[in-house]
CSV table of C-alpha atoms and ligand atoms in Angstrom, one decimal:
chain,number,residue,atom,x,y,z
A,521,MET,CA,175.3,12.0,93.3
A,522,LYS,CA,176.5,13.8,90.4
A,523,TRP,CA,174.4,13.4,87.1
A,524,ILE,CA,175.9,12.3,83.7
A,525,ASP,CA,174.6,15.0,82.0
A,526,PHE,CA,174.5,15.0,78.1
A,527,ARG,CA,171.9,17.4,77.4
A,528,SER,CA,173.9,20.2,76.5
A,529,ASP,CA,177.3,22.0,77.4
A,530,THR,CA,174.8,24.6,79.2
A,531,VAL,CA,174.7,22.3,82.3
A,532,THR,CA,178.5,23.0,83.0
A,533,GLU,CA,178.8,24.3,86.6
A,534,PRO,CA,182.2,26.1,87.5
A,535,THR,CA,185.2,24.5,88.5
A,536,GLU,CA,186.8,24.8,92.4
A,537,GLU,CA,189.0,27.5,90.8
A,538,MET,CA,186.4,29.2,89.3
A,539,LEU,CA,184.5,29.2,92.8
A,540,ASP,CA,187.6,30.5,94.2
A,541,ALA,CA,188.3,33.5,91.9
A,542,MET,CA,184.5,34.4,92.6
A,543,ARG,CA,185.1,34.7,96.2
A,544,ASN,CA,188.4,36.6,95.9
A,545,ALA,CA,187.2,38.9,92.9
A,546,GLU,CA,188.0,42.5,92.9
A,547,VAL,CA,184.6,44.6,92.3
A,548,GLY,CA,182.8,47.7,91.8
A,549,ASP,CA,179.8,49.2,90.4
A,550,ASP,CA,179.9,48.1,86.9
A,551,VAL,CA,177.1,50.4,85.7
A,552,TYR,CA,179.7,53.3,86.6
A,553,GLU,CA,182.2,51.2,84.9
A,554,GLU,CA,184.3,50.7,88.2
A,555,ASP,CA,184.6,46.7,88.2
A,556,PRO,CA,188.2,46.3,87.8
A,557,THR,CA,187.2,42.7,87.1
A,558,VAL,CA,184.4,43.5,84.5
A,559,ASN,CA,186.6,45.8,82.8
A,560,LYS,CA,189.7,42.9,82.8
A,561,LEU,CA,187.3,40.5,80.9
A,562,GLN,CA,186.0,43.1,78.4
A,563,LYS,CA,189.4,44.1,77.7
A,564,GLU,CA,190.6,40.6,77.4
A,565,SER,CA,187.8,39.6,75.3
A,566,ALA,CA,187.9,42.8,72.9
A,567,ILE,CA,191.5,41.7,72.3
A,568,LEU,CA,190.7,38.0,71.4
A,569,MET,CA,188.1,38.9,69.4
A,570,GLY,CA,190.4,41.6,67.3
A,571,LYS,CA,188.0,44.2,68.6
A,572,GLU,CA,187.9,47.8,69.9
A,573,ALA,CA,185.5,46.9,72.3
A,574,ALA,CA,183.5,44.4,74.4
A,575,LEU,CA,180.6,44.3,76.9
A,576,PHE,CA,179.6,41.9,79.6
A,577,VAL,CA,176.2,40.9,79.3
A,578,PRO,CA,174.1,38.3,81.3
A,579,THR,CA,173.3,35.7,78.4
A,580,GLY,CA,173.7,35.0,74.7
A,581,THR,CA,170.2,35.9,73.8
A,582,PHE,CA,170.8,39.2,75.4
A,583,ALA,CA,173.9,39.6,73.5
A,584,ASN,CA,172.3,38.7,70.4
A,585,GLN,CA,169.2,41.2,70.7
A,586,LEU,CA,171.5,43.9,71.8
A,587,SER,CA,173.5,43.6,69.2
A,588,ILE,CA,170.3,43.8,66.5
A,589,LEU,CA,168.8,46.7,68.4
A,590,THR,CA,172.1,48.5,68.6
A,591,HIS,CA,172.6,47.8,64.7
A,592,THR,CA,169.1,48.5,63.4
A,593,SER,CA,166.4,51.2,63.5
A,594,MET,CA,162.6,50.3,63.9
A,595,GLY,CA,161.1,48.7,61.0
A,596,ASP,CA,164.5,47.3,59.3
A,597,GLU,CA,164.6,43.8,58.2
A,598,ILE,CA,167.2,41.5,59.6
A,599,ILE,CA,168.4,38.5,57.4
A,600,VAL,CA,169.2,35.3,59.2
A,601,SER,CA,169.1,31.3,58.0
A,602,LYS,CA,165.8,29.7,59.3
A,603,ASP,CA,167.7,27.3,61.3
A,604,ASN,CA,169.6,30.2,63.3
A,605,HIS,CA,169.0,30.3,67.1
A,606,ILE,CA,168.2,34.1,66.7
A,607,PHE,CA,165.0,32.9,64.6
A,608,LEU,CA,164.5,29.4,66.5
A,609,TYR,CA,165.0,30.1,70.0
A,610,GLU,CA,165.0,33.5,71.2
A,611,VAL,CA,161.4,33.9,71.8
A,612,GLY,CA,160.5,36.1,69.2
A,613,ALA,CA,162.6,38.9,70.8
A,614,SER,CA,163.6,41.1,67.9
A,615,ALA,CA,160.0,41.8,66.7
A,616,VAL,CA,159.2,43.0,70.5
A,617,ILE,CA,162.6,44.8,71.5
A,618,SER,CA,163.9,45.9,68.3
A,619,SER,CA,160.6,46.3,66.1
A,620,VAL,CA,162.4,44.3,63.1
A,621,GLN,CA,161.5,41.5,61.0
A,622,LEU,CA,163.3,38.9,59.6
A,623,GLN,CA,163.7,37.7,56.2
A,624,LEU,CA,164.5,33.9,56.3
A,625,LEU,CA,167.3,32.1,54.6
A,626,GLY,CA,167.1,28.3,54.0
A,627,ALA,CA,168.3,25.9,56.5
A,628,GLY,CA,172.2,25.1,55.9
A,629,ASN,CA,173.3,24.1,59.3
A,630,GLY,CA,175.3,27.2,59.4
A,631,LYS,CA,176.2,27.6,55.7
A,632,VAL,CA,175.1,30.6,53.7
A,633,ASP,CA,174.1,30.1,50.4
A,634,ILE,CA,175.6,33.9,48.7
A,635,ASP,CA,173.3,33.9,45.9
A,636,GLU,CA,170.1,33.4,48.3
A,637,LEU,CA,171.9,35.8,50.5
A,638,GLU,CA,172.2,38.5,47.7
A,639,SER,CA,168.6,38.2,46.3
A,640,SER,CA,167.5,38.9,49.6
A,641,TYR,CA,168.8,42.6,50.0
A,642,ARG,CA,166.2,45.0,49.8
A,643,SER,CA,166.3,48.0,47.1
A,644,SER,CA,165.6,51.5,48.0
A,645,ASP,CA,162.2,50.6,46.4
A,646,ILE,CA,159.3,53.0,48.4
A,647,HIS,CA,157.2,49.4,49.4
A,648,PHE,CA,160.6,47.8,51.3
A,649,PRO,CA,161.7,47.7,54.4
A,650,ARG,CA,166.0,48.5,54.5
A,651,THR,CA,167.6,45.7,55.2
A,652,GLY,CA,169.3,46.5,58.4
A,653,LEU,CA,171.8,43.4,59.2
A,654,VAL,CA,172.7,40.4,58.3
A,655,CYS,CA,173.1,37.4,61.2
A,656,ILE,CA,175.2,34.3,60.8
A,657,GLU,CA,176.1,31.5,63.3
A,658,ASN,CA,179.4,30.0,64.1
A,659,ALA,CA,179.7,27.1,65.1
A,660,HIS,CA,176.3,26.3,64.4
A,661,SER,CA,174.3,24.6,66.8
A,662,SER,CA,173.5,21.9,64.5
A,663,GLY,CA,177.0,20.7,65.2
A,664,THR,CA,178.9,22.0,62.5
A,665,VAL,CA,181.1,24.8,61.6
A,666,MET,CA,181.0,27.4,58.8
A,667,ALA,CA,183.8,27.6,56.7
A,668,LEU,CA,186.2,30.4,56.8
A,669,ASP,CA,185.8,31.1,52.9
A,670,ASN,CA,182.2,31.2,53.3
A,671,MET,CA,182.1,33.8,56.4
A,672,ARG,CA,184.5,36.0,53.9
A,673,GLU,CA,182.0,35.7,51.1
A,674,VAL,CA,179.3,36.6,53.4
A,675,PHE,CA,181.1,39.7,54.6
A,676,GLU,CA,182.6,40.9,51.1
A,677,SER,CA,179.0,40.8,50.1
A,678,THR,CA,177.3,42.9,53.1
A,679,ARG,CA,180.3,45.0,52.7
A,680,ALA,CA,179.5,46.1,48.9
A,681,ALA,CA,175.7,46.6,50.1
A,682,LYS,CA,176.8,48.6,53.1
A,683,ILE,CA,174.8,46.1,55.7
A,684,PRO,CA,176.5,45.0,58.9
A,685,VAL,CA,177.2,41.5,59.9
A,686,HIS,CA,176.7,40.2,63.2
A,687,LEU,CA,178.2,36.8,64.4
A,688,ASP,CA,176.4,34.5,66.3
A,689,GLY,CA,179.3,33.0,68.1
A,690,ALA,CA,178.1,31.4,71.2
A,691,ARG,CA,180.2,28.4,70.5
A,692,ILE,CA,183.0,30.6,68.5
A,693,PHE,CA,185.8,28.9,70.4
A,694,ASN,CA,184.9,25.5,69.3
A,695,ALA,CA,184.7,26.9,65.8
A,696,SER,CA,188.2,28.3,66.1
A,697,VAL,CA,189.4,24.9,67.7
A,698,PHE,CA,187.6,22.8,64.6
A,699,LEU,CA,189.5,25.3,62.3
A,700,ASN,CA,192.7,25.6,64.0
A,701,ILE,CA,192.7,29.3,63.8
A,702,ASP,CA,192.5,32.1,66.2
A,703,PRO,CA,188.8,33.6,67.2
A,704,ALA,CA,190.0,36.7,65.7
A,705,ARG,CA,190.1,35.4,62.5
A,706,LEU,CA,186.7,34.5,62.6
A,707,ALA,CA,184.9,37.4,64.1
A,708,ALA,CA,187.2,39.8,61.6
A,709,TYR,CA,184.1,38.8,59.0
A,710,ALA,CA,181.7,40.5,60.8
A,711,ASP,CA,181.1,44.1,62.8
A,712,SER,CA,180.1,42.3,66.0
A,713,VAL,CA,180.4,38.9,67.8
A,714,MET,CA,178.8,37.6,70.7
A,715,PHE,CA,180.0,34.1,72.6
A,716,CYS,CA,178.7,32.8,75.5
A,717,LEU,CA,181.1,32.0,78.7
A,718,SER,CA,178.3,29.8,80.3
A,719,LYS,CA,178.3,27.1,77.9
A,720,GLY,CA,181.2,24.9,77.4
A,721,LEU,CA,183.5,27.1,79.4
A,722,CYS,CA,181.8,26.5,82.4
A,723,SER,CA,181.2,30.1,83.8
A,724,PRO,CA,177.8,30.1,85.8
A,725,ALA,CA,176.4,32.9,83.4
A,726,GLY,CA,177.4,35.6,81.2
A,727,SER,CA,178.1,36.1,77.8
A,728,ILE,CA,180.3,39.0,75.8
A,729,LEU,CA,179.1,41.4,72.9
A,730,ALA,CA,182.4,42.6,71.1
A,731,GLY,CA,182.5,45.3,68.2
A,732,SER,CA,184.1,49.0,67.2
A,733,GLY,CA,184.4,51.4,70.1
A,734,SER,CA,181.4,53.2,69.1
A,735,PHE,CA,179.0,50.5,68.5
A,736,VAL,CA,180.1,49.1,71.9
A,737,ARG,CA,179.5,52.5,73.5
A,738,LYS,CA,175.9,52.4,71.7
A,739,ALA,CA,175.3,49.0,73.1
A,740,ARG,CA,176.3,50.0,76.7
A,741,LYS,CA,173.2,52.4,77.0
A,742,TYR,CA,170.7,50.1,75.3
A,743,ARG,CA,172.5,46.9,77.9
A,744,LYS,CA,170.9,49.7,80.6
A,745,MET,CA,167.5,50.2,78.8
A,746,MET,CA,167.1,46.3,78.7
A,747,GLY,CA,168.1,45.9,82.1
A,748,GLY,CA,171.2,44.3,81.9
A,749,GLY,CA,173.2,47.0,83.9
A,750,MET,CA,174.6,44.8,86.5
A,751,ARG,CA,176.4,46.0,89.5
A,752,GLN,CA,179.1,43.8,91.4
A,753,ALA,CA,179.0,41.9,88.1
A,754,GLY,CA,182.8,41.2,88.6
A,755,TYR,CA,181.7,37.9,90.7
A,756,LEU,CA,180.4,36.6,87.5
A,757,ALA,CA,183.1,38.3,85.3
A,758,ALA,CA,185.6,36.0,87.4
A,759,PRO,CA,185.4,32.9,86.4
A,760,GLY,CA,184.5,34.7,82.6
A,761,LEU,CA,188.6,35.4,82.7
A,762,ILE,CA,189.2,31.8,83.4
A,763,SER,CA,186.7,30.4,80.8
A,764,ILE,CA,188.7,32.8,77.9
A,765,ASP,CA,192.0,32.0,79.6
A,766,LYS,CA,191.9,28.5,80.2
A,767,MET,CA,188.6,26.8,79.3
A,768,ALA,CA,188.6,27.9,75.7
A,769,LEU,CA,192.2,26.1,75.1
A,770,ARG,CA,190.7,22.9,76.4
A,771,LEU,CA,187.7,22.4,74.0
A,772,GLU,CA,189.6,20.0,71.6
A,773,GLU,CA,189.5,17.3,74.6
A,774,ASP,CA,185.3,17.4,74.2
A,775,HIS,CA,185.5,17.5,70.5
A,776,SER,CA,187.6,14.5,70.5
A,777,ASN,CA,185.3,12.7,73.5
A,778,ALA,CA,182.6,13.3,70.8
A,779,LYS,CA,184.1,11.5,68.3
A,780,TYR,CA,185.2,9.0,70.9
A,781,LEU,CA,181.1,8.8,71.6
A,782,ALA,CA,180.3,8.5,68.4
A,783,SER,CA,182.3,5.5,67.2
A,784,ARG,CA,181.4,3.6,70.3
A,785,LEU,CA,177.6,4.3,69.7
A,786,GLU,CA,177.8,2.6,66.4
A,787,GLU,CA,179.1,-0.4,68.0
A,788,THR,CA,176.0,-0.5,70.2
A,789,GLY,CA,173.9,-1.2,66.6
A,790,LEU,CA,171.1,1.0,68.2
A,791,PHE,CA,172.2,4.1,66.7
A,792,SER,CA,173.1,5.6,63.5
A,793,VAL,CA,175.6,8.3,64.0
A,794,ASN,CA,175.3,11.4,61.4
A,795,LYS,CA,178.8,11.9,60.6
A,796,ASP,CA,178.2,15.3,58.9
A,797,LYS,CA,177.4,17.3,61.9
A,798,LEU,CA,180.6,15.8,64.1
A,799,ASP,CA,182.4,19.2,63.6
A,800,ILE,CA,182.5,20.0,67.4
A,801,ASN,CA,181.4,18.8,70.5
A,802,MET,CA,178.1,17.1,69.8
A,803,VAL,CA,176.9,13.8,68.8
A,804,PHE,CA,173.9,13.7,66.4
A,805,CYS,CA,172.4,10.3,65.9
A,806,GLY,CA,169.0,8.3,64.6
A,807,ILE,CA,167.9,5.1,65.5
A,808,SER,CA,168.4,1.9,63.9
A,809,GLN,CA,166.2,-0.5,65.6
A,810,LYS,CA,162.7,-0.6,64.9
A,811,SER,CA,161.0,-1.6,68.2
A,812,PHE,CA,162.6,1.1,70.5
A,813,ASP,CA,160.5,3.0,73.4
A,814,GLU,CA,161.4,6.3,73.7
A,815,ASP,CA,160.3,6.8,77.3
A,816,ASP,CA,161.4,3.8,78.5
A,817,PHE,CA,164.9,4.3,77.3
A,818,ILE,CA,165.0,7.7,78.4
A,819,ASP,CA,163.6,6.7,82.2
A,820,TYR,CA,166.1,3.7,82.2
A,821,LEU,CA,169.0,6.1,81.4
A,822,LYS,CA,168.1,8.1,84.5
A,823,LYS,CA,167.7,5.1,86.7
A,824,ASN,CA,171.5,4.6,85.7
A,825,ASN,CA,172.1,8.4,86.7
A,826,ILE,CA,172.2,9.4,82.9
A,827,LYS,CA,170.4,12.5,81.4
A,828,ILE,CA,169.5,13.0,77.9
A,829,HIS,CA,167.0,15.1,75.8
A,830,PRO,CA,164.5,13.7,74.2
A,831,ILE,CA,164.6,12.8,70.6
A,832,HIS,CA,164.1,15.9,68.2
A,833,ASP,CA,163.7,15.7,64.5
A,834,ASN,CA,164.6,11.9,64.5
A,835,GLU,CA,167.7,12.6,66.0
A,836,TYR,CA,169.2,12.1,69.7
A,837,ARG,CA,171.8,15.0,70.6
A,838,PHE,CA,174.6,14.1,73.0
A,839,VAL,CA,176.8,17.2,74.1
A,840,THR,CA,180.4,16.3,75.2
A,841,HIS,CA,181.9,19.0,77.7
A,842,TYR,CA,184.1,19.7,80.9
A,843,TRP,CA,182.3,17.3,83.2
A,844,ILE,CA,182.2,14.3,80.7
A,845,THR,CA,185.1,12.2,80.9
A,846,LYS,CA,185.7,9.2,78.9
A,847,GLU,CA,185.0,7.0,81.5
A,848,ASN,CA,181.6,8.4,81.7
A,849,ILE,CA,181.4,7.8,77.6
A,850,ASP,CA,182.4,4.1,78.5
A,851,TYR,CA,180.1,3.8,81.2
A,852,PHE,CA,177.0,5.4,79.0
A,853,VAL,CA,177.9,2.7,76.1
A,854,GLU,CA,177.9,-0.2,78.6
A,855,VAL,CA,174.7,1.1,80.3
A,856,ILE,CA,172.8,1.4,76.6
A,857,LYS,CA,174.2,-2.3,75.8
A,858,LYS,CA,172.0,-3.5,78.4
A,859,PHE,CA,168.8,-1.8,77.5
A,860,LYS,CA,166.1,-3.9,76.5
B,1824,PLP,C1,173.0,29.1,73.4
B,1824,PLP,C2,172.9,29.6,72.1
B,1824,PLP,C3,172.4,31.0,72.3
B,1824,PLP,C4,171.8,31.8,73.6
B,1824,PLP,O1,172.4,31.8,75.0
B,1824,PLP,P1,171.9,31.9,76.3
B,1824,PLP,O2,172.9,32.2,76.9
B,1824,PLP,O3,171.1,30.5,76.4
B,1824,PLP,O4,170.6,32.7,75.9
B,1824,PLP,C5,172.5,31.8,71.1
B,1824,PLP,N1,173.0,31.4,69.9
B,1824,PLP,C6,173.4,30.3,70.1
B,1824,PLP,C7,174.0,29.7,68.9
B,1824,PLP,C8,173.4,29.5,70.9
B,1824,PLP,O5,173.7,27.8,71.2
């Protein structure tokens, strides 16, 4: 029995086509740069992002941390918003791996306040750490998309201050679909960009880090140091190619399913949808009923073959993805309506 799983787009298992591509992949030792499938994925990814080169890595966290390690030196400070993944959900890795400290900007669901950003840059005063990097996130994991103009403002400001920018684009394709522009136009406002193949794009694992040729050469060595030099990684790059060639092109369906789910949830009278965070494949909603037992609700859904995450900061987050159909959403809503 397959679960109907609204917890995240990370639960997307590979399609039959992907499994076939894995079985038939042409592979080699990627540490020797001899895996043709990895090389193809890296080349196509670089082109897609408008960058000179790209590197296949195990996870999004790995890609972000590899980027920080490659851009910075020990003792640098990096600037990141306090509601970004790099600060919240990467186990404090930048302190351990890169020995950098973070300066946090206020939470903006991805949006960066330029005055706040500029006042966070460090001068050359002997007491200060060097500002080594600014990190931004688009699409933001709060379900919002950062405006292209805001990205440009950030980039122009950091350029003037000679600070590089890293874009955490775990869901860059969702942002590009929402904005209706090529991902390369987003990545143009960053020196490096990472994206995940394993979120809504159905690959079983893997992320890409892209940037200039010299950046990726340096990152390749650090990837080995971090234990990310994989051998016949072509078996993972093969579904990755399907992710970027095909899966990235169907994300609009997940976005419209999210909007459909949002409108149907309102019908139940149980939820109030946060419409400010409905840009991509996520629905955030609070509970509008007073007598509501959260544990009972989750158990009840489980008995009906549905998985959701517990409530967080007074909001549920429901995520649509390849394995969630419109019929699944109708079923979910009917099940909710019968909850007592
Ligand atoms: C999921 C995610 C990551 C990390 O990716 P993993 O593959 O889970 O390590 C990084 N940034 C954002 C915005 C994410 O949503």
